[in-house]
Structure formats: structure tokens, C-alpha cells
Short mmCIF file of C-alpha atoms in Angstrom, two decimals:
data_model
loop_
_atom_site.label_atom_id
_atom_site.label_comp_id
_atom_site.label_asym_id
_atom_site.label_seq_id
_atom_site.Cartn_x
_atom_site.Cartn_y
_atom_site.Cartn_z
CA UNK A 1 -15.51 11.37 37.95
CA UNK A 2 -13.68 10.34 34.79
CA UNK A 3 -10.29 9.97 34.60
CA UNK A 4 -9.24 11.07 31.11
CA UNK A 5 -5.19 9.88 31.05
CA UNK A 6 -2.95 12.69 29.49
CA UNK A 7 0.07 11.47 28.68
CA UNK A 8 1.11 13.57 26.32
CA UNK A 9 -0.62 11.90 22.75
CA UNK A 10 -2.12 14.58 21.08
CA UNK A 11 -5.40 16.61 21.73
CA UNK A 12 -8.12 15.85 24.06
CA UNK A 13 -10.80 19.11 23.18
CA UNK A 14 -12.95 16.81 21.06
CA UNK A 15 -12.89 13.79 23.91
CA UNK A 16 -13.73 16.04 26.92
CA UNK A 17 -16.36 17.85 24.48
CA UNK A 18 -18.31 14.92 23.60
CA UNK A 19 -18.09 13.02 27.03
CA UNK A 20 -19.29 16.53 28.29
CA UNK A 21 -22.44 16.12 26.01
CA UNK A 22 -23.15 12.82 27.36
CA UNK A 23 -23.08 13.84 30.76
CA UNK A 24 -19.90 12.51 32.17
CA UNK A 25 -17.92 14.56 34.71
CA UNK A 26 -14.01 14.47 33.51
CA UNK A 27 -10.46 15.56 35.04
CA UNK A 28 -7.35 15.13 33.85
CA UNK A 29 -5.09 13.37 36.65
CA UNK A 30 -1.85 15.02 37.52
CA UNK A 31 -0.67 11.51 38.15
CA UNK A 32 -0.68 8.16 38.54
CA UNK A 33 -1.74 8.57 42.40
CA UNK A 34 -4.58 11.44 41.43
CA UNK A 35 -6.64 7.99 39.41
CA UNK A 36 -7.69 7.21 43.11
CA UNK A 37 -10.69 8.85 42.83
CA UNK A 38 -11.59 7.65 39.50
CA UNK A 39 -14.88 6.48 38.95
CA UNK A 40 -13.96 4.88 35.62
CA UNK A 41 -9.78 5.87 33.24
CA UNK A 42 -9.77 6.36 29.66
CA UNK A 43 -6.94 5.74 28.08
CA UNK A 44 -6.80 8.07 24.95
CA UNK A 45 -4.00 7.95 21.81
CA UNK A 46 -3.18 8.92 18.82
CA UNK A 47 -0.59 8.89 16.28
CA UNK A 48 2.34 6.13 17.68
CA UNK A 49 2.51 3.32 19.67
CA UNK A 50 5.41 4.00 21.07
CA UNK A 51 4.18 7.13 22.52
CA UNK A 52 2.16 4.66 25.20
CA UNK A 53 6.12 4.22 26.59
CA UNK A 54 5.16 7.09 28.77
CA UNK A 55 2.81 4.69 30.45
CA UNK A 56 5.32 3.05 32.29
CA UNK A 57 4.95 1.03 35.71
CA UNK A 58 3.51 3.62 37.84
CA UNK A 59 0.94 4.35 35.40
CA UNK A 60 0.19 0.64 34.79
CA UNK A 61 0.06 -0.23 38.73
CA UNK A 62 -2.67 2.67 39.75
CA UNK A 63 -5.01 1.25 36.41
CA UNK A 64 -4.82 -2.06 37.85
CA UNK A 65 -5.60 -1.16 41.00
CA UNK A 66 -8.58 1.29 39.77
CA UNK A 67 -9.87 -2.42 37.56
CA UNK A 68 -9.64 -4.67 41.29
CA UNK A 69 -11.59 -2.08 42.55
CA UNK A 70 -14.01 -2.66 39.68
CA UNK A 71 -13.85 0.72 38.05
CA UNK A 72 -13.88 0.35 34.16
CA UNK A 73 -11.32 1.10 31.92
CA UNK A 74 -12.01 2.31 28.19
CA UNK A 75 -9.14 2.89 25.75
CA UNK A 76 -9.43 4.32 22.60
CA UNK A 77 -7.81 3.95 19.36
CA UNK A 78 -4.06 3.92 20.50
CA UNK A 79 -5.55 3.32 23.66
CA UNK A 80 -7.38 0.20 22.51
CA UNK A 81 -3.92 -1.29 20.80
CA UNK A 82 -2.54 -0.48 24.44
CA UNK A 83 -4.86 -2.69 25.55
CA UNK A 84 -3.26 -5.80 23.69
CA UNK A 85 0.41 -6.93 24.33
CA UNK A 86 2.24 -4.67 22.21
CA UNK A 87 2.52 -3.71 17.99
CA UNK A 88 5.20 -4.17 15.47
CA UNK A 89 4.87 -0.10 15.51
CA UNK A 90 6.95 -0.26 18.97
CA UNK A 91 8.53 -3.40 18.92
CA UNK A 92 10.53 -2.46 22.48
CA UNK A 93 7.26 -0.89 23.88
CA UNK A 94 4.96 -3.58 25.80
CA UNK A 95 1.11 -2.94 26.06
CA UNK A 96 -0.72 -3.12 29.34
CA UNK A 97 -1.86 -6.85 27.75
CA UNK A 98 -4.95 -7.64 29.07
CA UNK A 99 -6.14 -8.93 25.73
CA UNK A 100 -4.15 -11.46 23.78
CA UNK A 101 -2.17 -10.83 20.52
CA UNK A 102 0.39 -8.01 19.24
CA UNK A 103 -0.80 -4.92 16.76
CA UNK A 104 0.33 -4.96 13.28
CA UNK A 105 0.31 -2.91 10.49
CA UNK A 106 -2.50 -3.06 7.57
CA UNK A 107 -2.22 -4.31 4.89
CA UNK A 108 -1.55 -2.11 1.85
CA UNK A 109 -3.58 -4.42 -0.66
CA UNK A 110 -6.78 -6.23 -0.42
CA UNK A 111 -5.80 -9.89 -0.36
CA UNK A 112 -8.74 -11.78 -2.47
CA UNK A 113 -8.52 -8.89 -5.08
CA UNK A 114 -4.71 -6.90 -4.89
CA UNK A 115 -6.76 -3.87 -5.00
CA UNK A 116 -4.35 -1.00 -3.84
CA UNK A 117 -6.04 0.00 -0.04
CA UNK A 118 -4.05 3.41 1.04
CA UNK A 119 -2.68 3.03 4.86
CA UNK A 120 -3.85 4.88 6.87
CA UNK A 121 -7.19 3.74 6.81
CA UNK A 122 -9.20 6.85 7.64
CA UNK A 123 -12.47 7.74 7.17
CA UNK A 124 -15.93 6.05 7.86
CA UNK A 125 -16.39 2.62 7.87
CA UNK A 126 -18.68 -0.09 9.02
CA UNK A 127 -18.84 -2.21 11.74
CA UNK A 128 -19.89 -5.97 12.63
CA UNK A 129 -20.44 -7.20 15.93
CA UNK A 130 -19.35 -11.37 16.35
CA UNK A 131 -21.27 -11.29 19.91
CA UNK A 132 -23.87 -8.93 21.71
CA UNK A 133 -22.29 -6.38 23.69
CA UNK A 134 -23.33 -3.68 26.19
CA UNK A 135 -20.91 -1.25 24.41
CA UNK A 136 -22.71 -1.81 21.41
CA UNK A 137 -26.31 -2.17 22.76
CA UNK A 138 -28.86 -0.56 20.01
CA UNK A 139 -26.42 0.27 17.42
CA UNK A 140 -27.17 -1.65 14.38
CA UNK A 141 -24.56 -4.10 12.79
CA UNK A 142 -23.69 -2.16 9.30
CA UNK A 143 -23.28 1.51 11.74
CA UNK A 144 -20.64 4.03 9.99
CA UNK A 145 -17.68 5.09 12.77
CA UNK A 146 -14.39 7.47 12.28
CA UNK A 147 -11.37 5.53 11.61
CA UNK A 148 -7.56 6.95 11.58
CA UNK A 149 -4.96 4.41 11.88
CA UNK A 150 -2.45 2.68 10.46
CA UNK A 151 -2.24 -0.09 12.99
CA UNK A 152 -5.07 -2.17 13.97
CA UNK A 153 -5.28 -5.11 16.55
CA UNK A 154 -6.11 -8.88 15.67
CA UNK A 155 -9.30 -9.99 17.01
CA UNK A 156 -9.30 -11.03 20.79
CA UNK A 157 -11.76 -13.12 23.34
CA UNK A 158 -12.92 -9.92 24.17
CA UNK A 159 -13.91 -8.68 20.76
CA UNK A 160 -17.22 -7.87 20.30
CA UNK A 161 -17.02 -5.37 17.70
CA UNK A 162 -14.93 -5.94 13.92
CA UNK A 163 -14.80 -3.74 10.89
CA UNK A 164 -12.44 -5.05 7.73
CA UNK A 165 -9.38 -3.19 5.77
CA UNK A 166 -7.24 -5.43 3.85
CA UNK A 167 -7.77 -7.44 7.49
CA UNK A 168 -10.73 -8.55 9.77
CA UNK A 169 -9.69 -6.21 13.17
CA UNK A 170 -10.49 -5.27 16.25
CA UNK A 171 -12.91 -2.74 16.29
CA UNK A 172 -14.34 -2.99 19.89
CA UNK A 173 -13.38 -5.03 22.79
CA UNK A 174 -15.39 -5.93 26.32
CA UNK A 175 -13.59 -8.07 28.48
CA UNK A 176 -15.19 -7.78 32.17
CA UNK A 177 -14.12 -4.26 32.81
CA UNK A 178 -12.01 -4.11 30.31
CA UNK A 179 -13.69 -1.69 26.98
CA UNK A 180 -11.55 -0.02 24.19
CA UNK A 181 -12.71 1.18 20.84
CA UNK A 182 -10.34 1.03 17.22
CA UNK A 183 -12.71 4.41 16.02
CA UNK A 184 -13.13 7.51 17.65
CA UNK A 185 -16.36 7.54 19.09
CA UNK A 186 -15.35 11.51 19.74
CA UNK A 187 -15.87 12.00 15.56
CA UNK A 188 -18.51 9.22 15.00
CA UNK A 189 -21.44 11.15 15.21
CA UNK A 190 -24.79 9.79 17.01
CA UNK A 191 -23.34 6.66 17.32
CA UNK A 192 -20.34 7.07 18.81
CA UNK A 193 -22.31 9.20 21.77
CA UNK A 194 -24.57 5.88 21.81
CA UNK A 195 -21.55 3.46 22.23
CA UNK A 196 -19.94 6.54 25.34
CA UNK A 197 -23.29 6.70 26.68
CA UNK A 198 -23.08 2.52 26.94
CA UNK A 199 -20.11 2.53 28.93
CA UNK A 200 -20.82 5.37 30.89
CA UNK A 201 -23.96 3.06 31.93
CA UNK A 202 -22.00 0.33 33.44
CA UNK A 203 -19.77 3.06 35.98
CA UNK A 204 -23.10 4.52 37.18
CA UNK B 1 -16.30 -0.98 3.50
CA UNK B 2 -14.56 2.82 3.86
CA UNK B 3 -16.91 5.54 2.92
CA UNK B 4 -16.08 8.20 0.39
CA UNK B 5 -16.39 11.31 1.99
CA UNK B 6 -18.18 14.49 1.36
CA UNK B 7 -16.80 17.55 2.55
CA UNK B 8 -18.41 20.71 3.10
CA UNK B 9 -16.57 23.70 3.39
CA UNK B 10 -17.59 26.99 5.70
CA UNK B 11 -15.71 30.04 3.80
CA UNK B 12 -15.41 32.47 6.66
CA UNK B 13 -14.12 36.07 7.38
CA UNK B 14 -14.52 37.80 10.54
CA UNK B 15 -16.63 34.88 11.92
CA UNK B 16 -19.56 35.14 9.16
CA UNK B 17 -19.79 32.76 6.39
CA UNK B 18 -18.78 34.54 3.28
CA UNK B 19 -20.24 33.39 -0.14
CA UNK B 20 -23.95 33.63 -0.16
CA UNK B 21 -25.73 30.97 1.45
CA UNK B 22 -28.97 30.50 0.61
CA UNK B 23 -30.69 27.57 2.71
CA UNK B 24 -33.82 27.43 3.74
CA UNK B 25 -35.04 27.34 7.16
CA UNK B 26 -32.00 28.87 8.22
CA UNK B 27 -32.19 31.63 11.08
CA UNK B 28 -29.09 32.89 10.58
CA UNK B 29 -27.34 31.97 7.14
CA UNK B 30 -24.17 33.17 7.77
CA UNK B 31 -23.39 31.57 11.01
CA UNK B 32 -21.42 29.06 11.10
CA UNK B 33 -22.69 26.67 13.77
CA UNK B 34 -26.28 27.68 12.31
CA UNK B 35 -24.90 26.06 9.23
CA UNK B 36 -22.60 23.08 10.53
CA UNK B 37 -25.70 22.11 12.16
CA UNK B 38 -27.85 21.82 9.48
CA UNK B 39 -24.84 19.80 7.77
CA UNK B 40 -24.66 17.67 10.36
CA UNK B 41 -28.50 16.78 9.94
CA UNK B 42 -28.19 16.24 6.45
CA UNK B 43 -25.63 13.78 6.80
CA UNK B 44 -22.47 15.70 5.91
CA UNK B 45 -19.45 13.84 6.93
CA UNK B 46 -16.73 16.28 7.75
CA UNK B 47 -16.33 20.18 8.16
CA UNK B 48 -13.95 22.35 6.92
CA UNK B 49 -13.88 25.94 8.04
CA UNK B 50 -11.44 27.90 5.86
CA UNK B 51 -10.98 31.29 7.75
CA UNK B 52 -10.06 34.41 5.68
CA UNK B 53 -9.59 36.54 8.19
CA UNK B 54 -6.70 38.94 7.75
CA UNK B 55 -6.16 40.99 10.96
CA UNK B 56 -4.93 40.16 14.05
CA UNK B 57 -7.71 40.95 16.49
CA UNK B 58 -10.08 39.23 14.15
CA UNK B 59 -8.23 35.92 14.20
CA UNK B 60 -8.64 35.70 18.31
CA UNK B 61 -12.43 36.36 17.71
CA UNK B 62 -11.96 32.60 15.17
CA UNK B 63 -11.01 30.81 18.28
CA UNK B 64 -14.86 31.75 19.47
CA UNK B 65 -15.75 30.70 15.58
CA UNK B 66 -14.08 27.11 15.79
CA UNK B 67 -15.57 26.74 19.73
CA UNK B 68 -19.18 27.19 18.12
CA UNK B 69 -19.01 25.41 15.40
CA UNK B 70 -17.25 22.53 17.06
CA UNK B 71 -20.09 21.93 20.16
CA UNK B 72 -22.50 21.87 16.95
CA UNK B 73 -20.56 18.58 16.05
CA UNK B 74 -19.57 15.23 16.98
CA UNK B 75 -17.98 14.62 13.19
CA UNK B 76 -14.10 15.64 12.10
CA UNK B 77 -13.67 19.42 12.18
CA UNK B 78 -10.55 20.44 9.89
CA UNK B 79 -9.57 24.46 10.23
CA UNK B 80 -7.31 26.37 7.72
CA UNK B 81 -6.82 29.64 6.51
CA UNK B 82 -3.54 31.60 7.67
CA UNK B 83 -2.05 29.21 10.40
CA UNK B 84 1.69 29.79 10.37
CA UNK B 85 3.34 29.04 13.54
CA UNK B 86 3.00 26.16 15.79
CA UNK B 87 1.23 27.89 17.95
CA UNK B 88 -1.14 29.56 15.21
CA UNK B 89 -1.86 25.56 14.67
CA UNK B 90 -2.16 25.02 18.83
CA UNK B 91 -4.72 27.86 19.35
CA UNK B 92 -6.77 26.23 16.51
CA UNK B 93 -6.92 22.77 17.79
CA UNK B 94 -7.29 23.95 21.42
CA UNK B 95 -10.20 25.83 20.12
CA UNK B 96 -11.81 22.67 19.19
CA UNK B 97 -10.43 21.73 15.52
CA UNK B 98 -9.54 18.31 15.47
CA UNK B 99 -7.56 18.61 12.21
CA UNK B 100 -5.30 21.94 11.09
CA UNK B 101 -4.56 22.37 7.02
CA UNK B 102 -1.56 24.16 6.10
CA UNK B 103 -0.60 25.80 2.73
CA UNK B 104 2.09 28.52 2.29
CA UNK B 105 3.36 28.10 5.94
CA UNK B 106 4.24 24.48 4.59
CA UNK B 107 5.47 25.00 1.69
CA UNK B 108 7.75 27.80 3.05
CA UNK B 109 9.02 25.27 5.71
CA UNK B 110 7.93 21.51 5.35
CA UNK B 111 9.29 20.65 8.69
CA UNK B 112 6.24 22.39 10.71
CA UNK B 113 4.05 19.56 9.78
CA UNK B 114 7.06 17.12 10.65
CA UNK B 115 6.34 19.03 14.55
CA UNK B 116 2.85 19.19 13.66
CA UNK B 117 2.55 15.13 13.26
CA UNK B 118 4.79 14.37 16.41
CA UNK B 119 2.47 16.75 18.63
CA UNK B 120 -0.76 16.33 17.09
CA UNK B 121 -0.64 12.58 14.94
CA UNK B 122 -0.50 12.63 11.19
CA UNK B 123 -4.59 12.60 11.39
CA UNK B 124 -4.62 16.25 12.70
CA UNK B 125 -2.43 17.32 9.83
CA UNK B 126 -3.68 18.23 6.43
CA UNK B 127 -1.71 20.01 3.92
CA UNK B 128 -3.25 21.99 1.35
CA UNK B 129 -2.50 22.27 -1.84
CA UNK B 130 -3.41 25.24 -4.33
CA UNK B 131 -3.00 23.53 -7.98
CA UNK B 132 -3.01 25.44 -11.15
CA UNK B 133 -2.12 23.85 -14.74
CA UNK B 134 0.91 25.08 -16.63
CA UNK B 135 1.48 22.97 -19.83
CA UNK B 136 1.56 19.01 -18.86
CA UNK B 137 2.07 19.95 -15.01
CA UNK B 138 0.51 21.42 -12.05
CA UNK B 139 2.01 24.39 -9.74
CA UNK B 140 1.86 24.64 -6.08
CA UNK B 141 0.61 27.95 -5.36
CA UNK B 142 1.20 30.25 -2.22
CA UNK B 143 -0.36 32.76 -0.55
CA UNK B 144 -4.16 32.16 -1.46
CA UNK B 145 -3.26 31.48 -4.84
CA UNK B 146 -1.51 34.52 -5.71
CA UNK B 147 2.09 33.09 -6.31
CA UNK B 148 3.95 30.57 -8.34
CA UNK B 149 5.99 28.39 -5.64
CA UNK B 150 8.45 26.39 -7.39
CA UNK B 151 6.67 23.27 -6.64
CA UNK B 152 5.32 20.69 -9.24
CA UNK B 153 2.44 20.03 -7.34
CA UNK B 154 2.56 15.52 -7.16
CA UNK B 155 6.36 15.99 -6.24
CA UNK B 156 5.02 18.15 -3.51
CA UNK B 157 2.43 16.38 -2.30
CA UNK B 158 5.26 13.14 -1.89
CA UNK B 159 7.21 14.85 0.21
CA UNK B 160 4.38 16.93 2.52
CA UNK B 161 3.51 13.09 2.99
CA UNK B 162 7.10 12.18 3.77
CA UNK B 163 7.27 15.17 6.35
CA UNK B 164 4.14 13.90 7.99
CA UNK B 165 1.15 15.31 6.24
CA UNK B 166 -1.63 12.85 7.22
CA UNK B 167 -4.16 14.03 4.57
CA UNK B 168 -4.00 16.11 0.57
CA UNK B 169 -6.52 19.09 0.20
CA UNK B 170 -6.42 19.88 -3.14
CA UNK B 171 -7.72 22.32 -4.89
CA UNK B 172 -7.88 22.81 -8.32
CA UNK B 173 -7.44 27.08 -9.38
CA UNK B 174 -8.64 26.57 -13.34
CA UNK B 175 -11.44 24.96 -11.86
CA UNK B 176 -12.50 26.76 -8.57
CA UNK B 177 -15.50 28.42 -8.97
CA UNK B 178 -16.64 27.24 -12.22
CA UNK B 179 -18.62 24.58 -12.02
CA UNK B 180 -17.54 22.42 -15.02
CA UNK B 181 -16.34 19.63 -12.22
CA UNK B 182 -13.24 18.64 -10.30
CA UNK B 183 -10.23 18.35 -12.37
CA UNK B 184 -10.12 14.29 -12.22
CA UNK B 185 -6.86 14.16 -14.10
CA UNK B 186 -5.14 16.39 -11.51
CA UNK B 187 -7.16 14.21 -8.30
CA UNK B 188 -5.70 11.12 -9.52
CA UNK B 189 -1.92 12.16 -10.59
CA UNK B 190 -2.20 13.04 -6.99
CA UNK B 191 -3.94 10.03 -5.19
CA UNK B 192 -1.82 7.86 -7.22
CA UNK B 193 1.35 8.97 -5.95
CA UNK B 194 0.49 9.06 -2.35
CA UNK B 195 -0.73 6.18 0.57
CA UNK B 196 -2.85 9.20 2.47
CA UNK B 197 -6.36 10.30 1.97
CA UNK B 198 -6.64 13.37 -0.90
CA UNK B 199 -9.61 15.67 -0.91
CA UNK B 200 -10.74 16.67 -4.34
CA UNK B 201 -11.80 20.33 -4.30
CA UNK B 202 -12.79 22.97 -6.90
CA UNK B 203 -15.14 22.88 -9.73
CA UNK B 204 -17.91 20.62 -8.25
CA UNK B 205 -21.35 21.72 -9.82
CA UNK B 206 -23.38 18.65 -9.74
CA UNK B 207 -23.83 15.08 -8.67
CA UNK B 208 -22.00 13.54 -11.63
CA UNK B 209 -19.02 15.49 -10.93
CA UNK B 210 -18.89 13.69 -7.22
CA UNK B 211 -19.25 10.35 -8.87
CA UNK B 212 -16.75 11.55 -11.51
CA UNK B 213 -14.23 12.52 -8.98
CA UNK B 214 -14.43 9.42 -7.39
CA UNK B 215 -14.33 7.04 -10.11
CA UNK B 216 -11.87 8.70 -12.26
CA UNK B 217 -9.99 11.03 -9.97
CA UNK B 218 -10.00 8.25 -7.37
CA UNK B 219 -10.66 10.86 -4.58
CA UNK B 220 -11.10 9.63 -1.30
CA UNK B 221 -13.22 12.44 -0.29
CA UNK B 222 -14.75 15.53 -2.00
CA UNK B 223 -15.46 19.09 -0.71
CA UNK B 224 -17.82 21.56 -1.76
CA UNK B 225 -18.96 24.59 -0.34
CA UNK B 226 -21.47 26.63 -2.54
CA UNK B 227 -23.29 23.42 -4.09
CA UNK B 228 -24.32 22.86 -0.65
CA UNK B 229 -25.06 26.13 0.40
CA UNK B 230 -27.19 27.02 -2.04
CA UNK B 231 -29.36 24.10 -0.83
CA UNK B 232 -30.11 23.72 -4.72
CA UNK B 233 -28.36 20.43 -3.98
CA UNK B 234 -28.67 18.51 -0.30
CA UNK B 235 -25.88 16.65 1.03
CA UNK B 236 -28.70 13.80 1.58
CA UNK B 237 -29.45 13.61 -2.23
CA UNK B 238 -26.29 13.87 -2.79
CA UNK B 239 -25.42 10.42 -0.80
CA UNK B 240 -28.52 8.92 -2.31
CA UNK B 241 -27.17 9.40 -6.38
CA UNK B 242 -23.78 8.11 -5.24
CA UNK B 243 -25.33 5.23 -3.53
CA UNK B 244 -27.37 4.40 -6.80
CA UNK B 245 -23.55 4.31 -8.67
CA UNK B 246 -22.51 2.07 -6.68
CA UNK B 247 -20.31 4.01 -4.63
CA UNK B 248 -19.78 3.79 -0.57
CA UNK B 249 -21.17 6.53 1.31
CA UNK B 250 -22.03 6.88 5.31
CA UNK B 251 -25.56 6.26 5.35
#
């Protein structure tokens, strides 16, 4: 079973759909305690950083103890800048920092050029992958995903997947058992089921 | 690089596609999963469903509407047509809509997409805007374009943004239904004046007119509804031409 983390940042229909139609069994915990039978947590998120502050301690502790007991933890888009050690969206809000480096906002021109780039990025854009991946396994360097953010992460040890706005970012990270994905794999059509379907592979 | 986006838009009352739809291959033209699906194949790369339906006991039957379409798809659905109330907006999103457009509810009261953005994100909230000419301006219009508001339409579309609109629909009335091509002028007053995404709607008629509304209306995505229906012109070809310009599309 999947624990899909509801704290309260915004909807979860398309998640559960599309996890649903790549075979994963999902329940919302009621709590921190209710992640003990987790088979693997997503961490969802949208909109601001600082709504992660309802992610406090208790929250923080049962994850931890789900990852020593080598259950995998995905987090995605809000989730994913979770992941890091916190953004200059929420300066007083800390991130559960198991990848190195603070989100920031993008930039609102393209540096080599001073083209105007509107923030948010949102839309479809491409990705490149630095290293191999299992998250990424058979989808092609160059793939189209779903963006919608305005803050992006800096690139990590654990980044294995980049795209580029104004600023090289963290697309995709896989850090041990550590996974969380910039995009919305939810709204990214055949490849964002290929990229769930990947980390659904390494709980089974 | 980020894609331009094309749009296609399901016109529906009472659950059926209105419009005619003429596609090949198609069991059931007017449904709308029938038809999301074959968007989907073709490489569309967003749905809107804009929901005319007046009555009551018709609008719980769109929840069933949005549900089917949605399980068709793994892309961005956006509903509008009638939402309200907050909880018009919940119902929709619960139903499986990952984005809600507002028009006259927003204009009457800004501040629902202010609660909008804090439940939902920004990215779930897409204000529509209804724009007709009058002399050197454009007019918000209300009510399925059947009434003046008394918003210029770029002052509007500033402060939807500053309420927490995360994306412009915009549709041009002169040029809705015509043909003759988005109005480019109006697209880029627009885009100009605003950091979020604006969809160019209204008017499209042919390929050129995409590339047109891109280029000069600097659109950041484009919707259509009858161009693709009609099947006269695939969303695939569509890509292609634009590709040939020079512009970025999801391949």
C-alpha cells in the first residue's frame, strides 16, 4: 500500500487516478502513526512552500522511520522542493533536507539573451538526464513533462533528471530511497505513467 | 525549451458535445471521453471542457461528464462554464478537473479566486476572460457574453492575476466563430501586461493563425474547438506546421 500524504495542499483526484492506472494500491493516512503500514509515502504539493509547515516533527519522524525500514519515498513538485533544505518562498519553513541546497525563485529573464521568461513556468517542457536513473529508465532524454511552478530546486548529488528556465534545475532526484519529481508525472501523459511505473518497480 | 500549447476545447450541454463534430472513426461523436481520447492520441496537450449546462439537475449529471473524460486522460483537464461558489469550483475538481476557469463569478467578486488559489494553488485557477472591442479598448464581458462589465479587459486581467489567477483564457467575441484568426493585437496587450500563461481563443481557422497567435500575439497556448473537431485539421498536423516555423511544440 501507498501512502499518499494529505496535508492539506490542494487536490489529489488526478494523483490517486493515475497511480490507480498503474496499478498501485493507495490510502490516505489519517496520521503520522497510520504510515506504518506503508509500503512506499508520497509526498504531494502544490502551490506554497510554506504550506509543507504542516509537516512538522511528527510527520518528519514516521517518514524517516518508513526510509530505515527501506520503504521509498517519492515527492512531487512541492514535494520534491520539500525534499531539499528549505526555499526563499518560506524562509522560516525548513525542508525535510535530505538533498543539499535551498529552493529559489526563477528567474524572470533568460540570462545569455534578457528575453522576458513569464514565472510561473508552466506548461511542457523537456527534460535531460546528467546520469542513468531507474526513475527515468526508457524515457528518452528530450521527453515533454507538465511543469507549474514558480520555484525550482538547484541541482543536487541526487539529481538525475534537469530541464532549464532562465536556470538549469532540478527536475528529478534518486538518492538511495530517496525519489521526487519537479513535473507532475499525474499530467505528463505516457511518460509520466512510465517514470510512476519506475518507482513503483523498486517497492515491489 | 517550454512548449506552446494547443488547447482543445469540448463545448458541452447536458453531457453531449454540442457543435457538430465530425471525426472520423469516432463511435460516438458527441461524447466527450470518446473525443478526449482521440485528442489525447493525436497529441493534444490540454482539455478544456466548457459546460453549458443551465439547470440544476443537469449540472450533477457534469460531475459524471468531468469523471469520464478525466480517466480518458493523463494530460491537464481545465473545466468552466457556470461555476460560482466555492463549492461549485470543489465539486468540479473533486470530479476530476485539475484546473477550474471562472468568468462572471470573478468578475462579480475577485476574491473567490484569492480562496480559490490558497485551496487549490494558482495552477488550478484560470480566469476567463470574454473580450469584445469598443474603440481603442477591449470590454470584459459577463454572463456568456451578454453584458458590458465595466472592465477594460488588460486592467482586468492585472488584477485577476494579483488576486491569484494562475492562468488568462481569453477569448476574443468579434472574432469567435469566424474564422479570420485570433485577434493577435488583443493576445498580446494581454500577455504583455501579465507574468502568467494567457490562452488565445476565438477566431482560429487555420494553421497560420496558430503560428500567428504565437508570434505576434505572443500566446502561450492556443485553444480551438471546431478546427479540431471537424478533423479537417488534426492536432498532429497541426504540431508538425508549427514545428516547421520554428516554434516549440510537445512532440
Amino acid at each position: 500500500m501507498i501512502a499518499l500524504v494529505d496535508y492539506g495542499a490542494g487536490n489529489l483526484t488526478s494523483v490517486r487516478k493515475v497511480l490507480g492506472a498503474v496499478g498501485a494500491e493507495v490510502y490516505t493516512p489519517s496520521g503520522p502513526d497510520d504510515l506504518a503500514r506503508a509500503t512506499g509515502v508520497i509526498v504531494p504539493g502544490v502551490g506554497h512552500f510554506e504550506s509543507t509547515r504542516s509537516l512538522g516533527q511528527p510527520w518528519r519522524h514516521a517518514i524517516l522511520e518508513r526510509l530505515e525500514q527501506g520503504r521509498p519515498l517519492l515527492g512531487i513538485c512541492v514535494g520534491l522542493q520539500w525534499l531539499f533544505e528549505g526555499s526563499t518562498e518560506a524562509p522560516g519553513v525548513s525542508g525535510f533536507g535530505v538533498c543539499r541546497g535551498t529552493c529559489d525563485r526563477l528567474p524572470d529573464a533568460e540570462p545569455s539573451t534578457g528575453a522576458r521568461l513569464k514565472v510561473p513556468h508552466m506548461g511542457w517542457d523537456t527534460l535531460a538526464f546528467p546520469r542513468p536513473s531507474r526513475l527515468f529508465d526508457g524515457v528518452p532524454a528530450g521527453s515533454y513533462v507538465y511543469y507549474a511552478h514558480s520555484f525550482a530546486a538547484p541541482l543536487a548529488r541526487g539529481t538525475v533528471a534537469t530541464s532549464s528556465y532562465g536556470v538549469e534545475f532540478t527536475a528529478g532526484v534518486e538518492d538511495g530511497l530517496v525519489s521526487g519529481l519537479q513535473f507532475h508525472p499525474e499530467l505528463s501523459g505516457t511518460v509520466g505513467l512510465r517514470v510512476l511505473r519506475n518507482w513503483l518497480e523498486g517497492i515491489r | 525549451m517550454l512548449a506552446r500549447r494547443i488547447i482543445a476545447c469540448l463545448d458541452v450541454r447536458d453531457g453531449r458535445v454540442v457543435k457538430g463534430v465530425q471525426f472520423e472513426g469516432l463511435r460516438d461523436a458527441g461524447d466527450p471521453a470518446e473525443l478526449a481520447r482521440r485528442y489525447d492520441a493525436e497529441g493534444i496537450d490540454e482539455v478544456v471542457i466548457l459546460d453549458v449546462t443551465a439547470t440544476l439537475e443537469a449540472r450533477q449529471a457534469r460531475a459524471q461528464t468531468i469523471g469520464a473524460v478525466s480517466r480518458q486522460l493523463f494530460l491537464p483537464l481545465c473545466v468552466g462554464g457556470g461555476i460560482r461558489t466555492e463549492d461549485d469550483a470543489a465539486a468540479v475538481i473533486e470530479a476530476g478537473a485539475d484546473k477550474v476557469s471562472l468568468n462572471s463569478a470573478a468578475l462579480a467578486e475577485p476574491a473567490l479566486l484569492t480562496r480559490l488559489a490558497r485551496r487549490y494553488g494558482s495552477q488550478a485557477v484560470v480566469v476567463a476572460i470574454d473580450a469584445k472591442r469598443q474603440d481603442d479598448r477591449w470590454i470584459a464581458y459577463t454572463r456568456s457574453g451578454s453584458a458590458a462589465s465595466s472592465r477594460e479587459v488588460v486592467a482586468w486581467a492585472r488584477d485577476a492575476e494579483a488576486a491569484g489567477a494562475g492562468e488568462i483564457l481569453l477569448t476574443s467575441m468579434d472574432r469567435d466563430g469566424t474564422k479570420s484568426g485570433f485577434d493577435c493585437a488583443l493576445t498580446a496587450a494581454v500577455s504583455d501586461a501579465v507574468s502568467i500563461p494567457v490562452i488565445a481563443s476565438g477566431g482560429a481557422g487555420s494553421f497560420e493563425h496558430f503560428a500567428e497567435v504565437f508570434e505576434t500575439g505572443h500566446a502561450d497556448a492556443a485553444l480551438a474547438a471546431s478546427i479540431f473537431h471537424f478533423n479537417t485539421h488534426g492536432v498532429a498536423e497541426l504540431k508538425q506546421f508549427l514545428r516547421a516555423r520554428g516554434l516549440e511544440v510537445r512532440s
